[in-house]
N, CA, C and O of each residue as an XYZ file, in Angstrom:
328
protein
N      49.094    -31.249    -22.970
C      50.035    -30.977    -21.904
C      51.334    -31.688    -22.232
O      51.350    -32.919    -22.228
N      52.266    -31.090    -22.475
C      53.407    -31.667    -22.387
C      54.284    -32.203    -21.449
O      54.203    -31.868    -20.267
N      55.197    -33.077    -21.887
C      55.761    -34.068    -20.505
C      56.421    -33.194    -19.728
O      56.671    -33.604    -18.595
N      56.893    -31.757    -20.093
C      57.699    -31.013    -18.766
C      56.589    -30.889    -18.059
O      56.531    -31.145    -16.857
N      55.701    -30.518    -18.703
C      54.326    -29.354    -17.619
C      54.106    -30.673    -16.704
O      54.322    -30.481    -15.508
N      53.707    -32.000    -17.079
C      53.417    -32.987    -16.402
C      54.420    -32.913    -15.368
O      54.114    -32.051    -14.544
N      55.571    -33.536    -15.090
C      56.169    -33.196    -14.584
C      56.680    -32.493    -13.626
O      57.300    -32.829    -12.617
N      56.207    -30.990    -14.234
C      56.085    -29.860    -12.824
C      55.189    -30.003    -12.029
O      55.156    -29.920    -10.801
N      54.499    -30.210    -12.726
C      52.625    -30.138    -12.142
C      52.803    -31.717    -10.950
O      52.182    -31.736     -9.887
N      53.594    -32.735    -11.317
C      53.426    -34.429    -10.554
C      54.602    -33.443     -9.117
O      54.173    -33.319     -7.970
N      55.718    -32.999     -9.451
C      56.607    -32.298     -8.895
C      55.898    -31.473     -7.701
O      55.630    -32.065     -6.656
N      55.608    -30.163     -7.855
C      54.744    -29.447     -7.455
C      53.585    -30.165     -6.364
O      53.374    -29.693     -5.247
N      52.875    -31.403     -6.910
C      51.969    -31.981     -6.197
C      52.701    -32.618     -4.862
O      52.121    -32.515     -3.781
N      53.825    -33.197     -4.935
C      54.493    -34.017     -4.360
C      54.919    -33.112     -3.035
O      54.595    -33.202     -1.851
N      55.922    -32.060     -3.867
C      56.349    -31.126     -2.969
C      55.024    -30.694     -1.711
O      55.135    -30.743     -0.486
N      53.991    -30.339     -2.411
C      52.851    -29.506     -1.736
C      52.464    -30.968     -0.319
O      52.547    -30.842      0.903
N      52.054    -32.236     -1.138
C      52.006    -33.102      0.013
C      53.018    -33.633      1.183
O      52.774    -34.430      2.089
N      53.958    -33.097      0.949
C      55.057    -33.594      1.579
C      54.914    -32.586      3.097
O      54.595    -32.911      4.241
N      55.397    -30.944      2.358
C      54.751    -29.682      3.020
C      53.596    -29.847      4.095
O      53.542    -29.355      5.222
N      52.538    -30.803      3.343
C      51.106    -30.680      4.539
C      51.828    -32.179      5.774
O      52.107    -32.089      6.970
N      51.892    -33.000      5.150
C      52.550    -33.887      6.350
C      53.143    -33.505      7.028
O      52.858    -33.868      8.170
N      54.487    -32.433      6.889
C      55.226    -31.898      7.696
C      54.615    -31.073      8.757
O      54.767    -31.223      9.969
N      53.865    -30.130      8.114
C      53.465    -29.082      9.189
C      52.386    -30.506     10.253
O      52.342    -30.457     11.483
N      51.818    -31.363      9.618
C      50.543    -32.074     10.517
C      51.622    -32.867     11.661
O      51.277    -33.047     12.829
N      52.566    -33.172     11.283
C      53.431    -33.863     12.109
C      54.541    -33.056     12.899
O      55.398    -33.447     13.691
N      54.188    -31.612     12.343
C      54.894    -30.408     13.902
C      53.701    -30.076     14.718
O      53.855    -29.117     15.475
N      52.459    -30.706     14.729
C      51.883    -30.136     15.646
C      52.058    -30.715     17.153
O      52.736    -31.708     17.415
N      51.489    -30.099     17.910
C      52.030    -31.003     19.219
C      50.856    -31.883     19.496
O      49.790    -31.324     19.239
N      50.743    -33.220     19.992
C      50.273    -34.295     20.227
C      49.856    -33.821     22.187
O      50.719    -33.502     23.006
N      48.303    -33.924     22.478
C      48.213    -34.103     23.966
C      47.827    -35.027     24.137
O      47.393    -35.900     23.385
N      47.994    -34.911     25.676
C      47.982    -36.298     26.503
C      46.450    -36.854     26.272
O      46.226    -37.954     25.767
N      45.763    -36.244     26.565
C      44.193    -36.052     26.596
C      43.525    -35.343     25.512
O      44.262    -34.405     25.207
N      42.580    -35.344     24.858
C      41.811    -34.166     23.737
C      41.110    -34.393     24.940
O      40.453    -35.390     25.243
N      41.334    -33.273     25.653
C      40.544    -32.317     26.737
C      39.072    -31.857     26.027
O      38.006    -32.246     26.505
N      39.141    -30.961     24.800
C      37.650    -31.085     24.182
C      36.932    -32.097     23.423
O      35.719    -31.927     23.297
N      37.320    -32.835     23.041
C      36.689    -33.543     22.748
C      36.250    -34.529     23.802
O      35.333    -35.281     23.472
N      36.650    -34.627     24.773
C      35.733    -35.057     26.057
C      35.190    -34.235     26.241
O      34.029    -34.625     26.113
N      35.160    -32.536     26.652
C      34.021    -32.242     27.189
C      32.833    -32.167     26.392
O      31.731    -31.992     26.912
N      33.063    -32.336     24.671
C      31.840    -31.925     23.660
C      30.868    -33.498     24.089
O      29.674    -33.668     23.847
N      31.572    -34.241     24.599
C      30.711    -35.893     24.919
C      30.011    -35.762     25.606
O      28.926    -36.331     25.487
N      30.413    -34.589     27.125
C      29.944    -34.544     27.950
C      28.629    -34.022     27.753
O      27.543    -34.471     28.118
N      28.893    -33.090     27.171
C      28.082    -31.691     27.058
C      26.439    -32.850     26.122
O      25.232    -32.616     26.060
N      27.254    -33.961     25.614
C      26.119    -33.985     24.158
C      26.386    -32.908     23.293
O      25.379    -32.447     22.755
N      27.692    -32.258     22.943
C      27.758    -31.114     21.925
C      28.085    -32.134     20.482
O      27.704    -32.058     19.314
N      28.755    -32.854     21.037
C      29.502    -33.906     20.066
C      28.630    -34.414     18.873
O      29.109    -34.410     17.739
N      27.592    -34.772     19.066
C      26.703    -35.245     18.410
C      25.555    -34.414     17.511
O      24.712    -34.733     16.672
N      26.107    -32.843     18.324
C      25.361    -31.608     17.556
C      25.975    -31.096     16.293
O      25.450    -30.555     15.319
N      27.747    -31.532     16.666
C      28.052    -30.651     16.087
C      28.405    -32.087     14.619
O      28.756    -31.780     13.480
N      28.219    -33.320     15.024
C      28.200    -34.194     14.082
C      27.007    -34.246     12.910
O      27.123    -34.398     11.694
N      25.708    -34.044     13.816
C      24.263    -33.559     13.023
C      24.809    -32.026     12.139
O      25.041    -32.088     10.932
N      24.897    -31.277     12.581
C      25.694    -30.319     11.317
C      26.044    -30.656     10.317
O      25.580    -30.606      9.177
N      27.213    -31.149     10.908
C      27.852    -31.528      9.522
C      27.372    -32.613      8.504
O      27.390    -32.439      7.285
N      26.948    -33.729      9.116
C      25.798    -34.387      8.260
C      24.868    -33.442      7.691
O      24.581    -33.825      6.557
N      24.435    -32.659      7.912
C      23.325    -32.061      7.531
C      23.707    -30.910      6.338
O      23.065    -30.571      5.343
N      24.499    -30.634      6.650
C      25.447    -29.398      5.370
C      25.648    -30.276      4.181
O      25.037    -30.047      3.137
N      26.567    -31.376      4.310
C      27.208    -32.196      3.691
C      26.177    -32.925      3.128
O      26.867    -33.200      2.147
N      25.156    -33.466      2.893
C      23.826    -34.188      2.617
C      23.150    -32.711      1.484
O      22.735    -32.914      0.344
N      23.192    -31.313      2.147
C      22.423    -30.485      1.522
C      23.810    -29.961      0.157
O      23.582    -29.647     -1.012
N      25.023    -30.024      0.780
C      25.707    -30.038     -0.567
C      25.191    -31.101     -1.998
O      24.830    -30.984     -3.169
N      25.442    -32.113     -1.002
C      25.537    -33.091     -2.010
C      23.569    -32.737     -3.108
O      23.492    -32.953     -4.317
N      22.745    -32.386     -2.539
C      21.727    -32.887     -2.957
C      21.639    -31.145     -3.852
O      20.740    -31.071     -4.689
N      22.382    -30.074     -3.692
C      22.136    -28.952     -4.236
C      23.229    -29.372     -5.564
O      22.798    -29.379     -6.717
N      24.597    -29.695     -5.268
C      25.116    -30.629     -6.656
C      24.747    -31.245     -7.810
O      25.296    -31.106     -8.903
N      23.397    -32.230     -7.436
C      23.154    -33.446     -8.316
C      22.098    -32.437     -9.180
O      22.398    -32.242    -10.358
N      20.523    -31.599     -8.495
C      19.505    -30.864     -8.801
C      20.741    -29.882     -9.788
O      20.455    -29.921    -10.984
N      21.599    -29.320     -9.578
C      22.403    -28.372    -10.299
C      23.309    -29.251    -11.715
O      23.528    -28.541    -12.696
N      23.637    -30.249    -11.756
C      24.384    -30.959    -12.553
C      22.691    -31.234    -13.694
O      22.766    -30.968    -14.894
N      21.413    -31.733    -13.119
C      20.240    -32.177    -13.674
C      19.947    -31.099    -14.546
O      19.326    -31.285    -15.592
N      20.500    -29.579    -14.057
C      19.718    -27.911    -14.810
C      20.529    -28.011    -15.725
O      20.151    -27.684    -16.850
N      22.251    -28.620    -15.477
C      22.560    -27.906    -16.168
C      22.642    -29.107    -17.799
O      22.903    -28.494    -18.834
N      22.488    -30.231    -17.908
C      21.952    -30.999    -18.299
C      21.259    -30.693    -19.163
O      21.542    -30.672    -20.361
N      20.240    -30.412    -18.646
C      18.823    -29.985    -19.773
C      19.247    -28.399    -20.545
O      18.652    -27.975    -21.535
N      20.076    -27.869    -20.041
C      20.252    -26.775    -20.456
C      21.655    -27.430    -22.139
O      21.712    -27.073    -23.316
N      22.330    -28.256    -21.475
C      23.291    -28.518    -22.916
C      22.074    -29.368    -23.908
O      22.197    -29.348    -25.132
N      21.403    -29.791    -23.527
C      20.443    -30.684    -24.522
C      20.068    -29.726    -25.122
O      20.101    -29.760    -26.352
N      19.556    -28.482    -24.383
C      18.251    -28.014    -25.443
C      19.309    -27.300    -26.244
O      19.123    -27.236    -27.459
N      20.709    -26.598    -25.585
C      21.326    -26.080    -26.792
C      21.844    -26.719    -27.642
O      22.052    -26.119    -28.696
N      22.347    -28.462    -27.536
C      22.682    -29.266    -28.520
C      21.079    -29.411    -29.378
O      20.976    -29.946    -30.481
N      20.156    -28.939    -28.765
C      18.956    -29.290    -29.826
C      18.722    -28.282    -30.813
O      18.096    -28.581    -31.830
N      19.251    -26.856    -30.589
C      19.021    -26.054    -30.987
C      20.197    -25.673    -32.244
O      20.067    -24.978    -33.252
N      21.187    -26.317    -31.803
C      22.299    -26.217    -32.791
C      22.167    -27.412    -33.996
O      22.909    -27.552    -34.968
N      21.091    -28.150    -33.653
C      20.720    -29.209    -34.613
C      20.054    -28.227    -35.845
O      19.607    -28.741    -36.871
């Protein structure tokens, strides 16, 4: 990679983060998160927290079993190219 591409690419990154702050800091701010009190109320809050623990745990554990296949799969072809 050459130092322009670097450059564009550090450029580009900068620009793009700058962009997401902006829009996060036009949103409008309320007085209250009206839902997120009622998900407390409800006990939704904690459902919808078990979700996402639960996705996020099954990512992670379909990742590592997939990184392990693919593993054995460069061995046996580094064994085979022996």
């Amino acid at each position: 990679m050459t130092v322009k591409m670097r450059l564009r690419s550090f450029l580009l990154n900068v620009l793009l983060l700058l962009l997401t702050a902006f829009a996060a800091s036009a949103q409008p701010v309320a007085a209250q998160p009206e839902m997120a009190d009622a998900l407390r109320q409800d006990a939704k809050f904690w459902v919808v927290v078990t979700v996402i623990a639960v996705v996020t745990l099954g990512m992670f554990v379909y990742l590592i079993r997939l990184d392990g296949k693919v593993r054995k799969l460069e061995d046996r072809v580094r064994d085979q190219a022996s």
